[in-house]
CSV table of C-alpha atoms and ligand atoms in Angstrom, one decimal:
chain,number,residue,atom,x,y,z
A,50,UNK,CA,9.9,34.6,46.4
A,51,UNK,CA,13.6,34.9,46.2
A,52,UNK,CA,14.7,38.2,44.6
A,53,UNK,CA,16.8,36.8,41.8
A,54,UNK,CA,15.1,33.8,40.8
A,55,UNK,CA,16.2,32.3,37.4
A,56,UNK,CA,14.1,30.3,35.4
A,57,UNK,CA,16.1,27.1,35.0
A,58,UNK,CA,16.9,26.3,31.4
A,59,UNK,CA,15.1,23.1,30.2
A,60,UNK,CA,17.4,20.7,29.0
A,61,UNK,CA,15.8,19.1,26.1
A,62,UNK,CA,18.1,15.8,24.8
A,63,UNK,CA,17.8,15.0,21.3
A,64,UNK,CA,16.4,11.5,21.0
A,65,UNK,CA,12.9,10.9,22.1
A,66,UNK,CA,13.8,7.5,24.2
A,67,UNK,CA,16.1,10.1,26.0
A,68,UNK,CA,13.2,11.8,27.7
A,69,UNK,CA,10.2,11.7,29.3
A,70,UNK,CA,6.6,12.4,27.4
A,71,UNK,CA,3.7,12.1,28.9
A,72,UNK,CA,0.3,11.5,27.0
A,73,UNK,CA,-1.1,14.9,28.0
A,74,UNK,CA,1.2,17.9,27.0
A,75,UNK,CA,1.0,21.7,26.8
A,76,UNK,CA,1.6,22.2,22.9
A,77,UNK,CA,-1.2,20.4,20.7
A,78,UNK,CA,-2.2,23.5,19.4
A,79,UNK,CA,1.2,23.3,17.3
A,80,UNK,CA,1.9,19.2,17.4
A,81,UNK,CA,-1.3,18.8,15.8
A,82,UNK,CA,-0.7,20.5,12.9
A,83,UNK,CA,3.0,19.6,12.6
A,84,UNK,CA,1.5,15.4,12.4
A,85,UNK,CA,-0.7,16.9,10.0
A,86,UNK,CA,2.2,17.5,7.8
A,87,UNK,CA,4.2,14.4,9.1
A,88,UNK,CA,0.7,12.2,7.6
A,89,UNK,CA,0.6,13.7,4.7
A,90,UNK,CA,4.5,13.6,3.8
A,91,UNK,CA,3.4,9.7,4.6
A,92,UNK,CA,0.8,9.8,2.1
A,93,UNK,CA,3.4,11.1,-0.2
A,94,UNK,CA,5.5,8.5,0.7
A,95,UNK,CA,8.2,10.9,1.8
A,96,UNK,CA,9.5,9.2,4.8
A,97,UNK,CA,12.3,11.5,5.3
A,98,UNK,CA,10.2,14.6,5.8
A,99,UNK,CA,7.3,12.6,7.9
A,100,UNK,CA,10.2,11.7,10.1
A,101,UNK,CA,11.5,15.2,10.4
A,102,UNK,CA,8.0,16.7,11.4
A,103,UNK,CA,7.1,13.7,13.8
A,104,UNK,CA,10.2,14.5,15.5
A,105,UNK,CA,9.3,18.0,15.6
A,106,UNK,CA,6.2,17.3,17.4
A,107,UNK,CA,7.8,14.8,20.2
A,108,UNK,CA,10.0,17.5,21.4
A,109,UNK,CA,6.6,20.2,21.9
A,110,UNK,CA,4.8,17.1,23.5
A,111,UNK,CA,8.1,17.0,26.0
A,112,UNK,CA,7.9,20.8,26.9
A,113,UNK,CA,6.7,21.2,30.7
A,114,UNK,CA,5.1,24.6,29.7
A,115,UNK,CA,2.7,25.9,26.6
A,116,UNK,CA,4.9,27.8,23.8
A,117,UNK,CA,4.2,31.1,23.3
A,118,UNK,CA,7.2,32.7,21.5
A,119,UNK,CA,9.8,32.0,19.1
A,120,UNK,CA,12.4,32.5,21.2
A,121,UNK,CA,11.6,29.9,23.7
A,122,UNK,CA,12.3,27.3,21.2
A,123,UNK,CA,16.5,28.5,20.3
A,124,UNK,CA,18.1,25.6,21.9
A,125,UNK,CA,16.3,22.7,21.4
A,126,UNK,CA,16.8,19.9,19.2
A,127,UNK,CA,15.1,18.1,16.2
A,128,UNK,CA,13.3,21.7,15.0
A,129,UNK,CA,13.7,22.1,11.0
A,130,UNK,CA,13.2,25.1,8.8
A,131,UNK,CA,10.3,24.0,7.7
A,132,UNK,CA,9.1,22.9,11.2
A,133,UNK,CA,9.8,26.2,12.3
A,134,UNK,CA,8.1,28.4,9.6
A,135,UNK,CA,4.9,26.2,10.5
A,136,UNK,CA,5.0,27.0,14.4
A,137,UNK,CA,5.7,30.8,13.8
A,138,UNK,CA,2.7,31.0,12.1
A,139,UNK,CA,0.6,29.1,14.2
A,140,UNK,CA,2.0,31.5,17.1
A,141,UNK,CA,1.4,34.7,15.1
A,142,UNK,CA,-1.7,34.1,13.4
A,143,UNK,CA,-3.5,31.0,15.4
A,144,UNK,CA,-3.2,29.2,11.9
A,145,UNK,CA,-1.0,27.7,9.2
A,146,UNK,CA,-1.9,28.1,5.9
A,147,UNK,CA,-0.1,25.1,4.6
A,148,UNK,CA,-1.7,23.2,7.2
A,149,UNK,CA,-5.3,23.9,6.4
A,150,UNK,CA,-4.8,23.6,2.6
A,151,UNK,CA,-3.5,20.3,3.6
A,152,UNK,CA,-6.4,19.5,5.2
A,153,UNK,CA,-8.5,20.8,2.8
A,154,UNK,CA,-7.0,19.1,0.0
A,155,UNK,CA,-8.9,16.6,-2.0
A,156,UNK,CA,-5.4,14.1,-1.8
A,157,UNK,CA,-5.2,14.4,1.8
A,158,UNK,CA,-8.8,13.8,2.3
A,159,UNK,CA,-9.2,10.8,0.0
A,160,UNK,CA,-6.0,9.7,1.6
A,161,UNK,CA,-7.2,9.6,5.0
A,162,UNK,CA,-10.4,7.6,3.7
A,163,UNK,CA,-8.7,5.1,1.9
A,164,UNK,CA,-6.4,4.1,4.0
A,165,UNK,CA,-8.6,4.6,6.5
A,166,UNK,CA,-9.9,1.2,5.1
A,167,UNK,CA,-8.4,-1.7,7.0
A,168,UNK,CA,-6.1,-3.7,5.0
A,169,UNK,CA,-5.6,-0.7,2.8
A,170,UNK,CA,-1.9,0.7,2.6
A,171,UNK,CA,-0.7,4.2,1.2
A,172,UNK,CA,0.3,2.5,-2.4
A,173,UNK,CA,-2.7,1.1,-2.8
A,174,UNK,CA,-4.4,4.1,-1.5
A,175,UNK,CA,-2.6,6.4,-4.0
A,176,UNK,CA,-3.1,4.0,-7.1
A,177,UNK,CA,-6.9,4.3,-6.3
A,178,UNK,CA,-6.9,7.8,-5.8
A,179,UNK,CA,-4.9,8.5,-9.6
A,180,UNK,CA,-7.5,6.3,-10.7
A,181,UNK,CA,-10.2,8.8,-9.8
A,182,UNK,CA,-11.5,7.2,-6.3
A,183,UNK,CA,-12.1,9.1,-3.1
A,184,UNK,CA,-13.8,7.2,-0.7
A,185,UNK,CA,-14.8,3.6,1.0
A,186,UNK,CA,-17.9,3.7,-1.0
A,187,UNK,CA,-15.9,4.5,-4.6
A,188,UNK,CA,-14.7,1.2,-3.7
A,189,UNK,CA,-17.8,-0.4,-3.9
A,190,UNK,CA,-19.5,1.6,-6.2
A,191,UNK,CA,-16.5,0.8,-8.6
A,192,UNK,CA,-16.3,-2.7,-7.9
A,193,UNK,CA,-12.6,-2.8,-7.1
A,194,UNK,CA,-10.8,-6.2,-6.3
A,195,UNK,CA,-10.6,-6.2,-2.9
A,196,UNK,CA,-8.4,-8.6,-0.4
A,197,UNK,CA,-10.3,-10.4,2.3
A,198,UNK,CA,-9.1,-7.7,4.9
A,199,UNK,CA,-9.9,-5.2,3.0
A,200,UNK,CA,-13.5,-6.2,2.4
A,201,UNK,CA,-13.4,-6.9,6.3
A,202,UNK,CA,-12.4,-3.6,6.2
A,203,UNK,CA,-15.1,-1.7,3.8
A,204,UNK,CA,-17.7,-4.3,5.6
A,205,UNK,CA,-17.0,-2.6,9.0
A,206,UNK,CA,-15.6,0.7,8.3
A,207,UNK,CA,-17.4,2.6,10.2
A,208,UNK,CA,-17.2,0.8,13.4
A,209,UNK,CA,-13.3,0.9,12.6
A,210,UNK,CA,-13.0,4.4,12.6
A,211,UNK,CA,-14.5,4.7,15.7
A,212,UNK,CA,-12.6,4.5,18.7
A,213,UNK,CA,-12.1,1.8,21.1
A,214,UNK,CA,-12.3,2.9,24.3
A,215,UNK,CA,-10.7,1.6,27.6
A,216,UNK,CA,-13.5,-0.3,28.5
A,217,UNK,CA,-14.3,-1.9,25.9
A,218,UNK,CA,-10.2,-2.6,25.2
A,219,UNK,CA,-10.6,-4.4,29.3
A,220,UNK,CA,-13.7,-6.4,27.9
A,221,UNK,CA,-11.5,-7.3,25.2
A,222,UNK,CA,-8.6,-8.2,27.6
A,223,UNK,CA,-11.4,-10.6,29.5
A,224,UNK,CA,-12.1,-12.6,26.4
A,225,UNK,CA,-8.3,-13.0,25.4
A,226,UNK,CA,-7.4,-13.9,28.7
A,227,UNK,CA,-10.5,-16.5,28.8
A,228,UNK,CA,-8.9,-17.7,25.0
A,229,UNK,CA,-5.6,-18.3,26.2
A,230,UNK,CA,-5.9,-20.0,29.5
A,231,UNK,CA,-8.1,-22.2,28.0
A,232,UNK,CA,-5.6,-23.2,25.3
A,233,UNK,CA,-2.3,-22.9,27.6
A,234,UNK,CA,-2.8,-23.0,31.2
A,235,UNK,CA,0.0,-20.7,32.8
A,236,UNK,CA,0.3,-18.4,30.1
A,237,UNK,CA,1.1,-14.7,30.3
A,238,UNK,CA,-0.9,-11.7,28.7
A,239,UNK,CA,-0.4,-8.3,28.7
A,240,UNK,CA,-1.7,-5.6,27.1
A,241,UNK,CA,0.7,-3.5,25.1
A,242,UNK,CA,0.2,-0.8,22.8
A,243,UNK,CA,-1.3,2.6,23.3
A,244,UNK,CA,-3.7,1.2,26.3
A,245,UNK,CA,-0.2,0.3,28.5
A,246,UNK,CA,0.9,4.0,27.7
A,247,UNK,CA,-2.5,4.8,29.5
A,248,UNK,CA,-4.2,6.0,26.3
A,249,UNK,CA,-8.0,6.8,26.6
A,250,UNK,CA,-8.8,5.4,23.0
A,251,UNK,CA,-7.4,3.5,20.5
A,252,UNK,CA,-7.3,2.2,17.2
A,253,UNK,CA,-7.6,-1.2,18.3
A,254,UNK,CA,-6.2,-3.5,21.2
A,255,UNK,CA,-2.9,-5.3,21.3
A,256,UNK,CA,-1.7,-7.9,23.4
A,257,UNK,CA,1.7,-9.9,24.1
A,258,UNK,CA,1.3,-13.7,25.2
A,259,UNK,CA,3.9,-15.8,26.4
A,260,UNK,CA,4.8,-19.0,28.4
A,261,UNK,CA,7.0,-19.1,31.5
A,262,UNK,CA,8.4,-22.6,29.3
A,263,UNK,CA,10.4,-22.0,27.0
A,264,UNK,CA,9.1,-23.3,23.7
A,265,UNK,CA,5.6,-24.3,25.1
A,266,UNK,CA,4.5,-21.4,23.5
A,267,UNK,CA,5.1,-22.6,19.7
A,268,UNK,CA,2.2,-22.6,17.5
A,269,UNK,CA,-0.2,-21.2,19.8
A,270,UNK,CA,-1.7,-18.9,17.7
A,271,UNK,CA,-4.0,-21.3,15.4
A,272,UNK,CA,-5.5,-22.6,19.1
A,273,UNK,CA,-6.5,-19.7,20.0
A,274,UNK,CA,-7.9,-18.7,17.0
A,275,UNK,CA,-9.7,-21.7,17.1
A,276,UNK,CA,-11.0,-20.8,20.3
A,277,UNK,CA,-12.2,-17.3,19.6
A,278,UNK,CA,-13.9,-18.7,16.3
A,279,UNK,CA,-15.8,-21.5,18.1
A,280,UNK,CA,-17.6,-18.8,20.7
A,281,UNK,CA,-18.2,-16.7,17.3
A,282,UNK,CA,-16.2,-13.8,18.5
A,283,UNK,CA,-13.8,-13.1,15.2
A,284,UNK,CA,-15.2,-11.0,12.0
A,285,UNK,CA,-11.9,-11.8,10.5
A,286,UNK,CA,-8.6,-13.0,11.3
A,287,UNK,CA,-5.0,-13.1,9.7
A,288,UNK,CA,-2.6,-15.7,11.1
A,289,UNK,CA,1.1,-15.4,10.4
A,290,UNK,CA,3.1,-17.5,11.8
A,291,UNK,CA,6.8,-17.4,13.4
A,292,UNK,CA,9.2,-16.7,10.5
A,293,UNK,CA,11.8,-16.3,13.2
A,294,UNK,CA,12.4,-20.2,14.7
A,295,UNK,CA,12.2,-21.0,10.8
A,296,UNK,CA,15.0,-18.5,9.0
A,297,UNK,CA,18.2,-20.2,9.1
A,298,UNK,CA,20.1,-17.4,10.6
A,299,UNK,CA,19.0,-17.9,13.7
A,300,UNK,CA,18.4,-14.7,15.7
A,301,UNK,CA,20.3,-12.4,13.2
A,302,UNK,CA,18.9,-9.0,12.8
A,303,UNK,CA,15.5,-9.0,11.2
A,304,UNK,CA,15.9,-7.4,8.2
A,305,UNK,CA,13.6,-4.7,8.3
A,306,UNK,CA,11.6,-3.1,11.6
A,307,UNK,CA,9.1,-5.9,11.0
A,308,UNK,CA,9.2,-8.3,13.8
A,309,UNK,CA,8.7,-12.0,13.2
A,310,UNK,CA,6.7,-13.3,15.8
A,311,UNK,CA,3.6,-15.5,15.3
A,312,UNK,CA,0.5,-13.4,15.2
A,313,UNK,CA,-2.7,-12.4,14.5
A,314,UNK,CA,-4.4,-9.5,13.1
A,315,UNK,CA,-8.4,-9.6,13.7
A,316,UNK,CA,-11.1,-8.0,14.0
A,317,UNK,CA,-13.6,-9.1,17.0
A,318,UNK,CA,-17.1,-9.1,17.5
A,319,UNK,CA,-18.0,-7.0,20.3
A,320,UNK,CA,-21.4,-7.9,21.9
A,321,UNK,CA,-22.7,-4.8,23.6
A,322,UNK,CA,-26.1,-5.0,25.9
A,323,UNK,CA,-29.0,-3.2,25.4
A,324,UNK,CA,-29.7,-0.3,28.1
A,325,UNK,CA,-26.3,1.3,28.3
A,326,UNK,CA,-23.6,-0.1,26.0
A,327,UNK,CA,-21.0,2.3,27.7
A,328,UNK,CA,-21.7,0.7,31.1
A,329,UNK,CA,-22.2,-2.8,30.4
A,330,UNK,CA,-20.3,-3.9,27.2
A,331,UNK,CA,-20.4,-8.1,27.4
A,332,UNK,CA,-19.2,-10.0,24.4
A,333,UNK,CA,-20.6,-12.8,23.1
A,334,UNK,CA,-21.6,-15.3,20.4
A,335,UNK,CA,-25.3,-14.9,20.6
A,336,UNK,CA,-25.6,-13.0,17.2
A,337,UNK,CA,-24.8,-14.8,14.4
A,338,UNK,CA,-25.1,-11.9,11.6
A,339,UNK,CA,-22.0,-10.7,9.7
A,340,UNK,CA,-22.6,-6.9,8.9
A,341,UNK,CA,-22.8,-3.9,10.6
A,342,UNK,CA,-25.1,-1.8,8.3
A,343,UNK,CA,-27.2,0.3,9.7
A,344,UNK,CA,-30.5,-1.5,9.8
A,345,UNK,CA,-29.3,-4.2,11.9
A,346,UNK,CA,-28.2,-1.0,14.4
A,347,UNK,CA,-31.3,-0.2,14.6
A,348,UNK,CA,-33.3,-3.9,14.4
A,349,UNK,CA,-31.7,-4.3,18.3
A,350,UNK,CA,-28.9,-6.0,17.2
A,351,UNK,CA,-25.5,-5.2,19.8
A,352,UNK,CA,-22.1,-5.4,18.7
A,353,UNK,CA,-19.5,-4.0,16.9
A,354,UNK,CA,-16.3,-4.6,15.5
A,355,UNK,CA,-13.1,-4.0,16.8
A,356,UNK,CA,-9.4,-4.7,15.2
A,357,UNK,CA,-7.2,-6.6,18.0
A,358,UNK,CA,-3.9,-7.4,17.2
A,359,UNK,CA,-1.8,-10.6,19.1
A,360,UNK,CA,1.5,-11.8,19.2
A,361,UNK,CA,3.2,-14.7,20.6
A,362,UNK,CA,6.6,-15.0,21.9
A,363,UNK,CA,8.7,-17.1,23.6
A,364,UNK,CA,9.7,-16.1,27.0
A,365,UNK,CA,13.6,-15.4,26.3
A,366,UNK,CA,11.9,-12.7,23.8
A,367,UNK,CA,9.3,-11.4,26.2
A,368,UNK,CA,10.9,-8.5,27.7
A,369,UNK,CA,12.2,-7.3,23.7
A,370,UNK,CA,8.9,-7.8,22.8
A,371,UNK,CA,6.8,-5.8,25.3
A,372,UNK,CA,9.3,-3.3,25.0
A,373,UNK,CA,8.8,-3.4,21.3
A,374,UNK,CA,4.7,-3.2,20.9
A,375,UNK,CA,4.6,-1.0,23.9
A,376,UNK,CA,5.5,2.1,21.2
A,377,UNK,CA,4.6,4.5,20.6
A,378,UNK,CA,6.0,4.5,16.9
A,379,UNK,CA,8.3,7.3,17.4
A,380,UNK,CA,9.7,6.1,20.2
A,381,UNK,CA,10.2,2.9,18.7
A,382,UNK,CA,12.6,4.4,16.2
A,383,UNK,CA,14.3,6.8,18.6
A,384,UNK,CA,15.6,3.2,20.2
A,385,UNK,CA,16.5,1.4,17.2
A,386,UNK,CA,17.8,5.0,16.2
A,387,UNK,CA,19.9,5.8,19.5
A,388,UNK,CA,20.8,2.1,19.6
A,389,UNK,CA,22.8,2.1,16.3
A,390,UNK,CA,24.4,5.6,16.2
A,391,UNK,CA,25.4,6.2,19.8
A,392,UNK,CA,25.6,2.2,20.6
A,393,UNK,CA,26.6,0.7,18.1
A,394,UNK,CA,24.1,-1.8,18.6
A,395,UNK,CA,20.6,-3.5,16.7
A,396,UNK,CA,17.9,-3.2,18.5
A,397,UNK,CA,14.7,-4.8,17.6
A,398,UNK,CA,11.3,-6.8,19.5
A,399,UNK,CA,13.3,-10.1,19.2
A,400,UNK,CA,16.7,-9.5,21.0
A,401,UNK,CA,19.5,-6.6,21.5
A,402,UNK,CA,22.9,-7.2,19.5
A,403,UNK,CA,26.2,-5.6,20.6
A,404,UNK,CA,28.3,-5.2,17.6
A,405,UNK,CA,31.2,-4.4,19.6
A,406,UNK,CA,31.4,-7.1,21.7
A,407,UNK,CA,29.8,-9.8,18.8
A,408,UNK,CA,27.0,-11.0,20.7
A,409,UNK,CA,23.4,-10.9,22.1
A,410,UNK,CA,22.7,-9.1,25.6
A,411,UNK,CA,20.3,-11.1,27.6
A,412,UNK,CA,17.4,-9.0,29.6
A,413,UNK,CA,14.8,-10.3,31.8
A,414,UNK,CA,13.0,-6.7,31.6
A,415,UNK,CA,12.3,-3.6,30.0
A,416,UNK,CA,14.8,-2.2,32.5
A,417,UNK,CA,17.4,-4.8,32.2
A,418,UNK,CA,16.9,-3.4,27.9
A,419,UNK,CA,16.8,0.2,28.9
A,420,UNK,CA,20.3,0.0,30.9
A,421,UNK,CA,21.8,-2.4,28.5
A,422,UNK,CA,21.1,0.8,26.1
A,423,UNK,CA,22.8,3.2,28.5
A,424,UNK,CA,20.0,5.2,28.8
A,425,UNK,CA,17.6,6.2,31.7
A,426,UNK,CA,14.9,4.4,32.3
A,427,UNK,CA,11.9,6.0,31.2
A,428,UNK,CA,8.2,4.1,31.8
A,429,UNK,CA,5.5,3.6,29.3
A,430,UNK,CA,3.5,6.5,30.5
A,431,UNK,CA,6.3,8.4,29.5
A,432,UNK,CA,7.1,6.8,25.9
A,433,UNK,CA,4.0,9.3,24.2
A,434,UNK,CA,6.7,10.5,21.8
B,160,CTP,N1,4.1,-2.7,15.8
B,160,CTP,C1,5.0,-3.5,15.3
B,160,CTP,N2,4.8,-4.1,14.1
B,160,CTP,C2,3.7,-3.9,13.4
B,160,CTP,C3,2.7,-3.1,13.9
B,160,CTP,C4,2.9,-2.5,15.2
B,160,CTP,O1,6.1,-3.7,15.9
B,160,CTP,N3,3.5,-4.5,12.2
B,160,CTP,C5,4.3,-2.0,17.1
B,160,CTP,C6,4.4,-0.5,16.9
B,160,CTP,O2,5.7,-0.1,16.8
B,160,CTP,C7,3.8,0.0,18.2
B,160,CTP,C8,2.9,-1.1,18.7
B,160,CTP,O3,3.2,-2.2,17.9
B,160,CTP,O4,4.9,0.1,19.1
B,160,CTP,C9,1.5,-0.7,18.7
B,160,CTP,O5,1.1,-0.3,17.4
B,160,CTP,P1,-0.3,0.3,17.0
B,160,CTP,O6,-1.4,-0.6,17.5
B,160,CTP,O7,-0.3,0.5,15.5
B,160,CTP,O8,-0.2,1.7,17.7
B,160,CTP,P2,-0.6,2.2,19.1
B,160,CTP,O9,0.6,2.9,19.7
B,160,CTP,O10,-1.2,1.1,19.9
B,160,CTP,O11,-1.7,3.3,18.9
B,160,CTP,P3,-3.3,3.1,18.7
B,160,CTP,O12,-3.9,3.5,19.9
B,160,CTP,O13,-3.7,3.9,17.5
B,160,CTP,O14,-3.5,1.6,18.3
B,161,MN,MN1,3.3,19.2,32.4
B,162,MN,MN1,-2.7,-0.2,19.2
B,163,MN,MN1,-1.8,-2.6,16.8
């Protein structure tokens, strides 16, 4: 080794679409925690604070080493008091003690249930909790008025909560791809999502489908559907259609970070086999039954229920709108985020606006979006913010 060797200063930039973070990083033992917080601010409704913590977390997830001091952290970005305070304590006593009442509390807890129920949002969630409930099964004990997806969602909570895996999000991607060719021959589908940022698990699958034709991808949704319901693989299923070829506008900026595309949020019916359901997963449409209690896990029946999500769009769209449901959330924002206050431009999963120059910038790819953007192209792998 050279005699004066300097450790080279990490150069962390501020916005997380600026840099590079992979899925497996040296610092959970402090991002954990901190998205602890951020969830909880959430649950609060406290957007501002979630942000602030989330943000914290992205820059330990893009650290090359594993923090162990204070002073390693003097010159970078995004780290609050409060965010701060939390970390020291973490490195001077292995623990935070506003993190473990958090996670102790009864809110936070009955939080994470409820809203742990598919369908169920954090107002709803907090209305119920006032009211006295705490769990899935307050919910039925109670008889509450429940939407269809959110009896979908009490039906098959369990299975819900439980991770999908990457083989059964490829089985998954089988059966979609069997959907859509047989509806529109010379369609495209990928898989976005946390699986394209090489995630292990997930909390469901999500896929993009286009059409190299411009327009021959309209209405596409209600055939697949149809097709998936036909070979009995759909629990449930919510079909919205494109609100985007309909608003009058034309391709203004969506008003909110809600994109308009035509999709689909559903919950599938995963046929597993007998012997070894981790080895051989198969769906199909051979059982006809529509709950997933117990007994029928243990009467030999094989499948379980899994929330996909689907989007159309039309081709011109495609590259906005892989870059958009490729995620993660964080790094979502940071875009929209580093597109309006360093770019003066509007970002969104439809289409890039340059307010400067008064119109839309074409791209053909993620890249084409990245450089529009000015900023270094960084690959999904690498969007884990
Ligand atoms: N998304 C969106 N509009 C929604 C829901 C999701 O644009 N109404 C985008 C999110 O911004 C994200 C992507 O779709 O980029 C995937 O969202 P989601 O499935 O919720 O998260 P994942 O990153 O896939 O994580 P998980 O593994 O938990 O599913
Ligand atoms: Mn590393
Ligand atoms: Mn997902
Ligand atoms: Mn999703």
């Amino acid at each position: 080794p050279k005699p004066c060797e300097v450790t080279p200063a990490i150069i962390m930039k501020t916005y997380a679409c600026q840099r590079r973070t992979p899925l497996k990083h040296h610092n959970s033992f402090l991002t954990e925690p901190l998205e602890i917080l951020a969830e909880n601010a959430e649950f609060s409704e406290n957007e501002g604070r979630s942000i602030a913590f989330r943000r914290s977390a992205a820059v330990l997830k893009a650290l090359p080493h594993v923090v162990r001091a204070m002073d390693e952290l003097k010159d970078l970005p995004c780290l609050g008091e409060h965010s701060l305070r939390v970390i020291k304590e973490i490195l001077e006593d292995g623990t935070s003690s506003e993190v473990e009442s958090t996670r102790q509390s009864e809110q936070f807890q009955a939080m994470k249930a409820l809203t742990g129920v598919f369908g169920v949002g954090v107002r709803t969630a907090d209305r119920w909790f006032r009211e006295g409930l705490r769990s899935p099964l307050d919910l039925i004990h109670t008889g509450q008025k429940l939407n269809h997806a959110q009896q979908a969602g009490v039906q098959h909570y369990n299975d819900l909560n439980t991770p999908v895996t990457k083989k059964e999000a490829m089985v998954i991607s089988d059966i979609v791809e069997r959907a859509v060719k047989a509806v529109l021959p010379g369609a495209i589908i990928i898989l976005t999502g946390g699986f394209r940022r090489g995630k292990e698990v997930g909390h469901d699958v999500d896929f993009l489908i286009t059409h190299p034709e411009e327009g021959a991808e309209e209405r596409l949704m209600p055939k697949i559907v149809n097709w998936l319901e036909e070979q009995g693989l759909l629990l449930y299923q919510k079909t919205t259609r494109n609100s985007y070829l309909e608003s009058k506008d034309g391709p203004a900026r969506p008003p909110s970070n809600m994109d308009r595309f035509e999709r689909c949020f559903s919950i599938f019916k995963l046929e597993q086999s007998k012997m070894d359901s981790d080895t051989q997963v198969e769906a199909s449409s051979y059982n006809s039954s529509t709950t997933d209690g117990p007994e029928e896990r243990h009467s030999g029946s094989r499948w379980r229920a899994v929330r996909v999500d689907l989007v159309v769009s039309p081709y011109s769209q495609f590259a906005f709108a892989t870059l958009g449901w490729t995620g993660s959330k964080l790094f979502e924002r940071e875009l929209r985020r580093w597109a309006g206050q360093e770019k003066g431009m509007s970002l969104s999963s439809h289409a890039l606006y340059d307010s400067k120059q008064q119109r839309y910038l074409q791209a053909n790819s993620e890249e084409e979006i990245f450089a529009h953007l000015g900023l270094e192209y960084i690959p999904p792998s690498e969007r884990n913010a």
